[in-house]
């Protein structure tokens, strides 16, 4: 166990208490989205247990675990699914924080900092689809708090392979947990851990490729046409895709700072400062965390260069988790002795936690207009005999723009969920029935 401050209470009771407080915080910040949660258009098949709507993603994204989840035939309310999803995320945040700090106060700070990660907020709008994958990640986190490090590490291949079939970068959360759970750190141990992870990740890719070949007749995961990808077949092609790497990282930094550019430099300074503190006081821990961060970044960059498509900010959730661990552990190490540097570092981290709790809450309020407008439209759709036609450009409505609606079909799925009726969108009056509803007038 690395050096910790005087508040250390590494007990099972401390873990469950930390989980309870973190879950309460999760419900609080997501309160605006809890009663009628926003979900992206391609998350509706998971909500409605419709495997046919998700089938293309097995080929184009290798999401086989998620597909099995669609076969469950049990439909539960969106608000319940969202609450369970947030509970799972809170569980991972708490277990990771407990393993990383072994302390009450600093464990809570780290858990909250992970909970409100901007990539986590972005990806939470696919809560129905990602629930089984996040459950695996959380389970691995909890096992890390109760199993011996060696036993926990030996389970890594199973969890890496399974979680990869839910979301491509979930295995990097598995790696992060294994890194902080390591007890006897050394260069040799780190090499063995990273080697095991790389082998597990490679096995996950090969297994998905093999399943796709068996089912779809294609050995690989070809990207869907809508991504407009430019796959590289040689070094020259990868060089041409370098701007996509720059764009992906730029999007990450801006969204991780809620669009406030100066905050980008603040986070980079905190990362460098935290790393220097750990390198001075607990150099092996600094090496482990940085190795995990750059292993993950390398895998994502290689994917961008090879596939030729931008990776969204939500895929970098692992990077925020490790960043949070670095800066909170730096605060914890400095707090062993009450100094001005320790107080300043603590205040800076608390500033992030406090401001991001508020901004996460506000982020969830941006979807309320879309939810309210579609709820108001539902009775008119319900009153139509047979299928309902709707005229208008969904993407140009203020509520859709504020909510970041990604596709017009979001309205079709949303109204089907609210009314059970089939809805057809029409760009103009031509081709629509005489009873067609018009956006903004019903």
Short mmCIF file of C-alpha atoms in Angstrom, two decimals:
data_model
loop_
_atom_site.label_atom_id
_atom_site.label_comp_id
_atom_site.label_asym_id
_atom_site.label_seq_id
_atom_site.Cartn_x
_atom_site.Cartn_y
_atom_site.Cartn_z
CA UNK A 1 0.00 0.00 0.00
CA UNK A 2 1.44 3.41 -0.96
CA UNK A 3 1.79 6.16 1.65
CA UNK A 4 -1.57 7.60 2.69
CA UNK A 5 -2.72 10.41 4.90
CA UNK A 6 -3.93 10.07 8.45
CA UNK A 7 -7.57 9.47 7.45
CA UNK A 8 -6.85 5.99 6.16
CA UNK A 9 -9.70 3.54 6.91
CA UNK A 10 -9.29 0.63 4.48
CA UNK A 11 -12.25 -1.44 5.71
CA UNK A 12 -15.23 -3.11 4.04
CA UNK A 13 -17.52 -0.75 5.94
CA UNK A 14 -15.56 2.18 4.53
CA UNK A 15 -16.03 0.86 1.00
CA UNK A 16 -19.80 0.46 1.31
CA UNK A 17 -20.13 3.88 2.91
CA UNK A 18 -18.10 5.41 0.10
CA UNK A 19 -20.31 3.68 -2.47
CA UNK A 20 -23.47 4.96 -0.78
CA UNK A 21 -22.26 8.57 -0.69
CA UNK A 22 -21.05 8.39 -4.30
CA UNK A 23 -24.37 6.95 -5.45
CA UNK A 24 -26.24 9.72 -3.64
CA UNK A 25 -24.06 12.26 -5.43
CA UNK A 26 -24.75 10.54 -8.76
CA UNK A 27 -28.49 10.82 -8.24
CA UNK A 28 -28.16 14.44 -7.19
CA UNK A 29 -26.18 15.64 -10.22
CA UNK A 30 -28.32 13.63 -12.65
CA UNK A 31 -31.61 14.68 -11.05
CA UNK A 32 -32.68 16.82 -14.07
CA UNK A 33 -32.41 13.72 -16.26
CA UNK A 34 -33.76 11.13 -13.87
CA UNK A 35 -37.56 11.30 -14.17
CA UNK A 36 -37.59 11.24 -17.98
CA UNK A 37 -34.03 10.51 -19.09
CA UNK A 38 -32.61 11.61 -22.41
CA UNK A 39 -31.18 8.85 -24.58
CA UNK A 40 -29.62 8.89 -28.01
CA UNK A 41 -31.57 7.59 -30.99
CA UNK A 42 -29.50 4.41 -31.32
CA UNK A 43 -30.03 3.56 -27.65
CA UNK A 44 -33.78 3.00 -28.10
CA UNK A 45 -33.40 -0.59 -29.38
CA UNK A 46 -31.75 -1.47 -26.05
CA UNK A 47 -34.47 0.28 -24.09
CA UNK A 48 -37.20 -1.54 -26.02
CA UNK A 49 -35.32 -4.89 -26.12
CA UNK A 50 -35.33 -4.86 -29.93
CA UNK A 51 -32.36 -6.95 -31.16
CA UNK A 52 -33.11 -6.26 -34.84
CA UNK A 53 -32.49 -2.55 -34.31
CA UNK A 54 -29.04 -3.26 -32.89
CA UNK A 55 -27.96 -6.04 -35.26
CA UNK A 56 -25.85 -3.82 -37.60
CA UNK A 57 -23.66 -2.78 -34.67
CA UNK A 58 -22.50 -6.35 -34.19
CA UNK A 59 -20.76 -6.10 -37.57
CA UNK A 60 -19.69 -2.46 -37.56
CA UNK A 61 -18.73 -2.16 -33.86
CA UNK A 62 -18.37 -5.72 -32.56
CA UNK A 63 -20.84 -5.14 -29.72
CA UNK A 64 -21.80 -8.78 -29.17
CA UNK A 65 -22.32 -8.53 -25.42
CA UNK A 66 -24.72 -5.66 -25.96
CA UNK A 67 -26.57 -7.67 -28.60
CA UNK A 68 -27.15 -10.48 -26.12
CA UNK A 69 -28.55 -7.87 -23.73
CA UNK A 70 -31.09 -6.90 -26.40
CA UNK A 71 -32.41 -10.48 -26.37
CA UNK A 72 -33.61 -10.25 -22.76
CA UNK A 73 -37.32 -9.69 -23.73
CA UNK A 74 -37.91 -7.71 -20.53
CA UNK A 75 -38.58 -4.00 -20.95
CA UNK A 76 -38.07 -1.81 -17.88
CA UNK A 77 -38.72 1.95 -17.61
CA UNK A 78 -36.04 4.32 -18.88
CA UNK A 79 -35.82 6.09 -15.50
CA UNK A 80 -35.09 2.79 -13.75
CA UNK A 81 -32.43 1.84 -16.29
CA UNK A 82 -30.78 5.23 -15.94
CA UNK A 83 -30.78 4.98 -12.15
CA UNK A 84 -29.20 1.52 -12.32
CA UNK A 85 -26.61 2.74 -14.81
CA UNK A 86 -25.67 5.66 -12.57
CA UNK A 87 -25.48 3.30 -9.60
CA UNK A 88 -23.06 1.10 -11.53
CA UNK A 89 -20.89 4.06 -12.48
CA UNK A 90 -20.91 5.25 -8.87
CA UNK A 91 -19.90 1.73 -7.83
CA UNK A 92 -16.90 1.73 -10.12
CA UNK A 93 -15.88 5.24 -9.07
CA UNK A 94 -16.07 4.29 -5.39
CA UNK A 95 -14.24 0.96 -5.74
CA UNK A 96 -11.50 2.50 -7.87
CA UNK A 97 -11.09 5.37 -5.39
CA UNK A 98 -11.00 2.97 -2.47
CA UNK A 99 -8.34 0.82 -4.10
CA UNK A 100 -6.28 3.85 -5.17
CA UNK A 101 -6.33 5.76 -1.87
CA UNK A 102 -7.38 3.37 0.89
CA UNK A 103 -8.66 6.46 2.65
CA UNK A 104 -11.97 8.02 3.60
CA UNK A 105 -11.58 11.70 2.76
CA UNK A 106 -9.32 11.40 -0.26
CA UNK A 107 -11.25 8.36 -1.44
CA UNK A 108 -14.43 10.42 -1.51
CA UNK A 109 -12.72 13.24 -3.39
CA UNK A 110 -11.40 10.82 -6.01
CA UNK A 111 -14.73 9.01 -6.30
CA UNK A 112 -16.58 12.28 -6.92
CA UNK A 113 -13.96 13.44 -9.40
CA UNK A 114 -14.40 10.22 -11.39
CA UNK A 115 -18.18 10.32 -11.08
CA UNK A 116 -18.43 13.73 -12.76
CA UNK A 117 -15.98 13.01 -15.56
CA UNK A 118 -17.26 14.85 -18.67
CA UNK A 119 -16.75 11.73 -20.86
CA UNK A 120 -18.92 9.82 -18.37
CA UNK A 121 -21.70 12.39 -18.70
CA UNK A 122 -21.51 12.23 -22.49
CA UNK A 123 -21.59 8.46 -22.67
CA UNK A 124 -24.36 8.13 -20.09
CA UNK A 125 -26.95 8.93 -22.79
CA UNK A 126 -26.43 5.38 -24.07
CA UNK A 127 -27.21 3.94 -20.65
CA UNK A 128 -29.57 1.21 -21.88
CA UNK A 129 -27.04 -0.23 -24.33
CA UNK A 130 -23.98 0.03 -22.08
CA UNK A 131 -25.49 -1.30 -18.88
CA UNK A 132 -24.11 -4.87 -19.13
CA UNK A 133 -20.62 -3.68 -20.04
CA UNK A 134 -20.51 -1.18 -17.21
CA UNK A 135 -21.77 -3.89 -14.84
CA UNK A 136 -18.70 -5.96 -15.76
CA UNK A 137 -16.36 -3.01 -15.23
CA UNK A 138 -17.95 -2.28 -11.85
CA UNK A 139 -17.77 -5.92 -10.82
CA UNK A 140 -14.06 -5.99 -11.62
CA UNK A 141 -13.64 -2.84 -9.54
CA UNK A 142 -15.43 -4.35 -6.56
CA UNK A 143 -13.47 -7.58 -6.85
CA UNK A 144 -10.31 -5.51 -6.72
CA UNK A 145 -11.28 -4.35 -3.25
CA UNK A 146 -11.85 -7.84 -1.83
CA UNK A 147 -9.55 -10.21 -3.74
CA UNK A 148 -5.81 -10.60 -3.47
CA UNK A 149 -3.98 -8.59 -6.14
CA UNK A 150 -2.66 -11.70 -7.88
CA UNK A 151 -6.10 -13.32 -8.06
CA UNK A 152 -7.62 -10.06 -9.24
CA UNK A 153 -5.01 -9.74 -11.98
CA UNK A 154 -5.56 -13.29 -13.21
CA UNK A 155 -9.20 -12.40 -13.86
CA UNK A 156 -8.19 -9.57 -16.18
CA UNK A 157 -8.33 -11.52 -19.48
CA UNK A 158 -11.93 -12.59 -18.87
CA UNK A 159 -13.11 -9.07 -18.09
CA UNK A 160 -11.10 -7.47 -20.90
CA UNK A 161 -12.57 -9.80 -23.53
CA UNK A 162 -16.14 -9.47 -22.25
CA UNK A 163 -16.07 -5.69 -21.74
CA UNK A 164 -14.52 -5.15 -25.19
CA UNK A 165 -17.72 -6.62 -26.65
CA UNK A 166 -19.67 -3.85 -24.95
CA UNK A 167 -17.51 -0.79 -25.63
CA UNK A 168 -14.06 -0.67 -27.20
CA UNK A 169 -12.34 1.36 -24.47
CA UNK A 170 -13.98 -0.30 -21.44
CA UNK A 171 -10.97 -2.67 -21.16
CA UNK A 172 -8.84 0.38 -20.37
CA UNK A 173 -10.90 0.91 -17.22
CA UNK A 174 -10.12 -2.70 -16.35
CA UNK A 175 -6.43 -1.93 -16.84
CA UNK A 176 -6.66 1.20 -14.67
CA UNK A 177 -8.18 -0.79 -11.83
CA UNK A 178 -5.51 -3.48 -12.09
CA UNK A 179 -2.80 -0.81 -12.00
CA UNK A 180 -3.98 0.83 -8.78
CA UNK A 181 -4.61 -2.56 -7.18
CA UNK A 182 -1.02 -3.69 -7.73
CA UNK A 183 0.64 -4.10 -4.33
CA UNK A 184 4.31 -4.89 -4.99
CA UNK A 185 5.29 -2.49 -7.73
CA UNK A 186 8.37 -2.93 -9.88
CA UNK A 187 9.37 -2.46 -13.49
CA UNK A 188 9.20 -6.20 -13.98
CA UNK A 189 5.73 -6.40 -12.46
CA UNK A 190 4.52 -3.50 -14.58
CA UNK A 191 5.86 -5.12 -17.74
CA UNK A 192 4.07 -8.33 -16.85
CA UNK A 193 0.81 -6.50 -16.17
CA UNK A 194 0.94 -4.54 -19.42
CA UNK A 195 1.92 -7.67 -21.32
CA UNK A 196 -1.08 -9.52 -19.90
CA UNK A 197 -3.36 -6.65 -20.84
CA UNK A 198 -2.03 -6.41 -24.41
CA UNK A 199 -2.46 -10.16 -24.85
CA UNK A 200 -5.99 -9.97 -23.43
CA UNK A 201 -6.90 -7.02 -25.67
CA UNK A 202 -5.50 -8.79 -28.73
CA UNK A 203 -7.50 -11.89 -27.82
CA UNK A 204 -10.64 -9.75 -27.52
CA UNK A 205 -10.10 -8.31 -31.00
CA UNK A 206 -9.46 -11.73 -32.53
CA UNK A 207 -12.51 -13.24 -30.85
CA UNK A 208 -14.76 -10.46 -32.15
CA UNK A 209 -13.23 -10.80 -35.61
CA UNK A 210 -13.81 -14.56 -35.52
CA UNK A 211 -17.45 -14.15 -34.44
CA UNK A 212 -18.04 -11.61 -37.20
CA UNK A 213 -16.53 -14.01 -39.73
CA UNK A 214 -18.70 -16.86 -38.48
CA UNK A 215 -21.91 -14.80 -38.45
CA UNK A 216 -21.40 -12.08 -41.08
CA UNK A 217 -18.76 -13.66 -43.27
CA UNK A 218 -16.32 -10.78 -42.66
CA UNK A 219 -13.15 -11.19 -40.61
CA UNK A 220 -12.95 -7.76 -39.01
CA UNK A 221 -15.07 -4.82 -37.88
CA UNK A 222 -15.68 -2.59 -40.92
CA UNK A 223 -16.87 0.87 -39.96
CA UNK A 224 -20.37 1.91 -40.98
CA UNK A 225 -20.66 4.13 -44.06
CA UNK A 226 -21.99 7.08 -42.07
CA UNK A 227 -18.62 7.46 -40.33
CA UNK A 228 -17.03 8.43 -43.68
CA UNK A 229 -13.84 6.70 -42.59
CA UNK A 230 -10.60 6.61 -44.55
CA UNK A 231 -8.97 3.30 -43.51
CA UNK A 232 -5.20 3.16 -43.92
CA UNK A 233 -3.59 0.21 -45.66
CA UNK A 234 -0.01 1.43 -45.33
CA UNK A 235 2.20 3.94 -43.51
CA UNK A 236 1.35 6.72 -45.96
CA UNK A 237 -2.35 6.25 -45.24
CA UNK A 238 -1.73 6.43 -41.51
CA UNK A 239 0.23 9.66 -41.93
CA UNK A 240 -2.72 11.16 -43.82
CA UNK A 241 -4.95 10.33 -40.85
CA UNK A 242 -2.81 12.25 -38.33
CA UNK A 243 -5.16 15.30 -38.47
CA UNK A 244 -7.91 13.01 -37.18
CA UNK A 245 -5.80 12.31 -34.11
CA UNK A 246 -5.33 16.03 -33.54
CA UNK A 247 -9.06 16.63 -33.94
CA UNK A 248 -9.98 13.81 -31.55
CA UNK A 249 -7.63 15.08 -28.84
CA UNK A 250 -8.81 18.65 -29.36
CA UNK A 251 -12.44 17.58 -28.97
CA UNK A 252 -11.52 15.69 -25.81
CA UNK A 253 -9.82 18.66 -24.18
CA UNK A 254 -12.60 21.09 -25.04
CA UNK A 255 -15.38 18.81 -23.87
CA UNK A 256 -13.45 17.82 -20.76
CA UNK A 257 -13.30 21.55 -19.97
CA UNK A 258 -16.98 22.19 -20.80
CA UNK A 259 -15.96 24.41 -23.68
CA UNK A 260 -13.88 26.76 -21.50
CA UNK A 261 -10.50 26.91 -23.31
CA UNK A 262 -8.38 28.25 -20.39
CA UNK A 263 -9.43 25.22 -18.35
CA UNK A 264 -7.58 23.01 -20.84
CA UNK A 265 -4.27 24.50 -19.70
CA UNK A 266 -5.36 24.24 -16.08
CA UNK A 267 -5.96 20.49 -16.40
CA UNK A 268 -2.69 19.97 -18.24
CA UNK A 269 -0.85 21.87 -15.50
CA UNK A 270 -2.58 19.76 -12.83
CA UNK A 271 -1.60 16.57 -14.66
CA UNK A 272 2.04 17.63 -14.92
CA UNK A 273 2.16 18.89 -11.35
CA UNK A 274 0.52 15.77 -9.95
CA UNK A 275 2.89 13.54 -11.90
CA UNK A 276 5.93 15.44 -10.59
CA UNK A 277 4.72 15.10 -7.00
CA UNK A 278 4.19 11.36 -7.37
CA UNK A 279 7.50 10.94 -9.21
CA UNK A 280 9.28 12.53 -6.27
CA UNK A 281 7.51 10.74 -3.42
CA UNK A 282 6.17 7.49 -4.89
CA UNK A 283 7.97 7.10 -8.25
CA UNK A 284 6.77 3.56 -8.93
CA UNK A 285 3.17 4.59 -8.53
CA UNK A 286 3.75 7.49 -10.91
CA UNK A 287 5.24 5.05 -13.40
CA UNK A 288 2.24 2.70 -13.16
CA UNK A 289 -0.35 5.44 -13.65
CA UNK A 290 1.49 7.11 -16.49
CA UNK A 291 2.05 3.75 -18.17
CA UNK A 292 -1.68 3.08 -18.02
CA UNK A 293 -2.51 6.51 -19.39
CA UNK A 294 -0.15 6.29 -22.35
CA UNK A 295 -0.95 2.65 -23.07
CA UNK A 296 -4.57 3.68 -23.45
CA UNK A 297 -3.76 6.75 -25.50
CA UNK A 298 -1.50 4.70 -27.78
CA UNK A 299 -4.25 2.15 -28.44
CA UNK A 300 -6.76 4.88 -29.29
CA UNK A 301 -4.30 6.75 -31.52
CA UNK A 302 -3.44 3.57 -33.40
CA UNK A 303 -7.14 2.93 -33.89
CA UNK A 304 -7.65 6.42 -35.31
CA UNK A 305 -4.66 6.12 -37.65
CA UNK A 306 -5.70 2.67 -38.87
CA UNK A 307 -9.47 3.15 -39.11
CA UNK A 308 -9.36 6.74 -40.34
CA UNK A 309 -12.20 8.08 -38.19
CA UNK A 310 -12.46 10.55 -35.33
CA UNK A 311 -12.85 8.96 -31.91
CA UNK A 312 -15.43 10.82 -29.78
CA UNK A 313 -14.49 12.38 -26.44
CA UNK A 314 -16.59 9.85 -24.53
CA UNK A 315 -14.16 7.11 -25.58
CA UNK A 316 -11.43 8.70 -23.47
CA UNK A 317 -13.15 8.02 -20.16
CA UNK A 318 -10.14 5.99 -19.01
CA UNK A 319 -7.89 9.04 -19.43
CA UNK A 320 -9.98 11.12 -17.03
CA UNK A 321 -10.03 8.28 -14.48
CA UNK A 322 -6.23 8.02 -14.48
CA UNK A 323 -5.85 11.82 -14.49
CA UNK A 324 -8.11 12.00 -11.45
CA UNK A 325 -6.08 9.30 -9.69
CA UNK A 326 -2.83 11.17 -10.36
CA UNK A 327 -3.94 14.53 -8.98
CA UNK A 328 -5.82 13.16 -5.95
CA UNK A 329 -2.98 10.82 -5.01
CA UNK A 330 -0.61 13.78 -5.30
CA UNK A 331 -2.81 15.71 -2.87
CA UNK A 332 -2.92 12.72 -0.55
CA UNK A 333 0.86 12.33 -0.54
CA UNK A 334 1.38 16.04 0.10
CA UNK A 335 -1.20 15.96 2.90
CA UNK A 336 0.94 13.63 4.99
CA UNK A 337 2.57 16.84 6.19
CA UNK A 338 0.40 19.97 6.62
CA UNK A 339 2.09 22.47 4.33
CA UNK A 340 1.00 25.36 2.16
CA UNK A 341 1.57 23.25 -0.95
CA UNK A 342 -0.70 20.53 0.44
CA UNK A 343 -3.51 22.99 1.20
CA UNK A 344 -3.16 24.67 -2.20
CA UNK A 345 -3.23 21.33 -4.05
CA UNK A 346 -6.28 20.20 -2.08
CA UNK A 347 -8.13 23.43 -2.80
CA UNK A 348 -7.41 23.17 -6.52
CA UNK A 349 -8.79 19.64 -6.68
CA UNK A 350 -11.84 20.63 -4.63
CA UNK A 351 -12.35 23.50 -7.07
CA UNK A 352 -12.59 20.98 -9.92
CA UNK A 353 -14.95 18.76 -7.96
CA UNK A 354 -17.25 21.60 -6.92
CA UNK A 355 -17.41 23.30 -10.31
CA UNK A 356 -17.83 20.03 -12.22
CA UNK A 357 -20.63 18.85 -9.92
CA UNK A 358 -22.49 22.03 -10.84
CA UNK A 359 -21.64 21.86 -14.54
CA UNK A 360 -22.65 18.20 -14.76
CA UNK A 361 -25.99 19.08 -13.20
CA UNK A 362 -26.41 21.92 -15.71
CA UNK A 363 -25.43 19.63 -18.60
CA UNK A 364 -28.30 17.31 -17.76
CA UNK A 365 -30.73 20.25 -17.79
CA UNK A 366 -29.99 20.93 -21.48
CA UNK A 367 -32.09 17.90 -22.47
CA UNK A 368 -35.24 18.95 -20.64
CA UNK A 369 -36.56 21.13 -23.47
CA UNK A 370 -36.43 18.26 -25.96
CA UNK A 371 -38.02 15.85 -23.51
CA UNK A 372 -40.81 18.30 -22.64
CA UNK A 373 -41.53 19.19 -26.28
CA UNK A 374 -41.76 15.57 -27.36
CA UNK A 375 -43.98 14.73 -24.39
CA UNK A 376 -46.28 17.60 -25.42
CA UNK A 377 -46.42 16.23 -28.98
CA UNK A 378 -47.29 12.70 -27.85
CA UNK A 379 -51.06 13.27 -27.22
CA UNK A 380 -51.52 14.66 -30.74
CA UNK A 381 -49.74 11.63 -32.18
CA UNK A 382 -51.84 9.33 -30.02
CA UNK A 383 -55.04 10.95 -31.33
CA UNK A 384 -54.22 10.14 -34.97
CA UNK A 385 -55.91 7.06 -36.36
CA UNK A 386 -53.25 4.67 -37.53
CA UNK A 387 -49.63 5.72 -38.25
CA UNK A 388 -48.82 9.39 -37.72
CA UNK A 389 -47.04 11.68 -40.20
CA UNK A 390 -45.06 14.67 -38.98
CA UNK A 391 -43.91 17.51 -41.24
CA UNK A 392 -40.87 19.62 -40.40
CA UNK A 393 -37.11 19.58 -39.94
CA UNK A 394 -36.50 18.03 -36.55
CA UNK A 395 -32.85 19.06 -36.48
CA UNK A 396 -33.68 22.75 -36.81
CA UNK A 397 -35.90 22.95 -33.74
CA UNK A 398 -34.31 24.86 -30.82
CA UNK A 399 -34.89 22.04 -28.35
CA UNK A 400 -33.19 19.50 -30.65
CA UNK A 401 -30.19 21.76 -31.15
CA UNK A 402 -29.82 22.45 -27.44
CA UNK A 403 -30.04 18.74 -26.65
CA UNK A 404 -27.54 17.84 -29.39
CA UNK A 405 -29.97 15.47 -31.11
CA UNK A 406 -27.89 13.46 -33.55
CA UNK A 407 -30.44 12.16 -36.03
CA UNK A 408 -34.06 12.93 -37.03
CA UNK A 409 -34.99 9.36 -36.17
CA UNK A 410 -34.59 10.35 -32.53
CA UNK A 411 -38.08 11.86 -32.74
CA UNK A 412 -39.48 8.71 -34.35
CA UNK A 413 -38.07 6.49 -31.61
CA UNK A 414 -39.03 8.90 -28.84
CA UNK A 415 -42.65 9.16 -29.95
CA UNK A 416 -42.89 5.42 -30.48
CA UNK A 417 -41.65 4.95 -26.92
CA UNK A 418 -44.20 7.45 -25.57
CA UNK A 419 -47.19 6.36 -27.66
CA UNK A 420 -46.48 2.93 -29.09
CA UNK A 421 -47.40 4.27 -32.55
CA UNK A 422 -45.49 4.23 -35.83
CA UNK A 423 -44.34 7.72 -36.82
CA UNK A 424 -43.13 8.88 -40.24
CA UNK A 425 -41.21 12.11 -40.81
CA UNK A 426 -41.80 14.24 -43.91
CA UNK A 427 -39.56 17.08 -45.03
CA UNK A 428 -42.49 18.73 -46.88
CA UNK A 429 -46.26 18.37 -47.12
CA UNK A 430 -45.84 16.30 -50.30
CA UNK A 431 -46.20 12.63 -49.58
CA UNK A 432 -47.79 13.15 -46.16
CA UNK A 433 -51.37 12.48 -45.20
CA UNK A 434 -53.90 15.25 -44.79
CA UNK A 435 -53.86 14.68 -41.06
CA UNK A 436 -50.09 15.20 -40.81
CA UNK A 437 -48.87 17.03 -37.75
CA UNK A 438 -46.55 19.97 -38.14
CA UNK A 439 -43.63 20.54 -35.78
CA UNK A 440 -44.10 23.62 -33.64
CA UNK A 441 -47.86 23.82 -34.29
CA UNK A 442 -49.20 20.96 -32.19
#
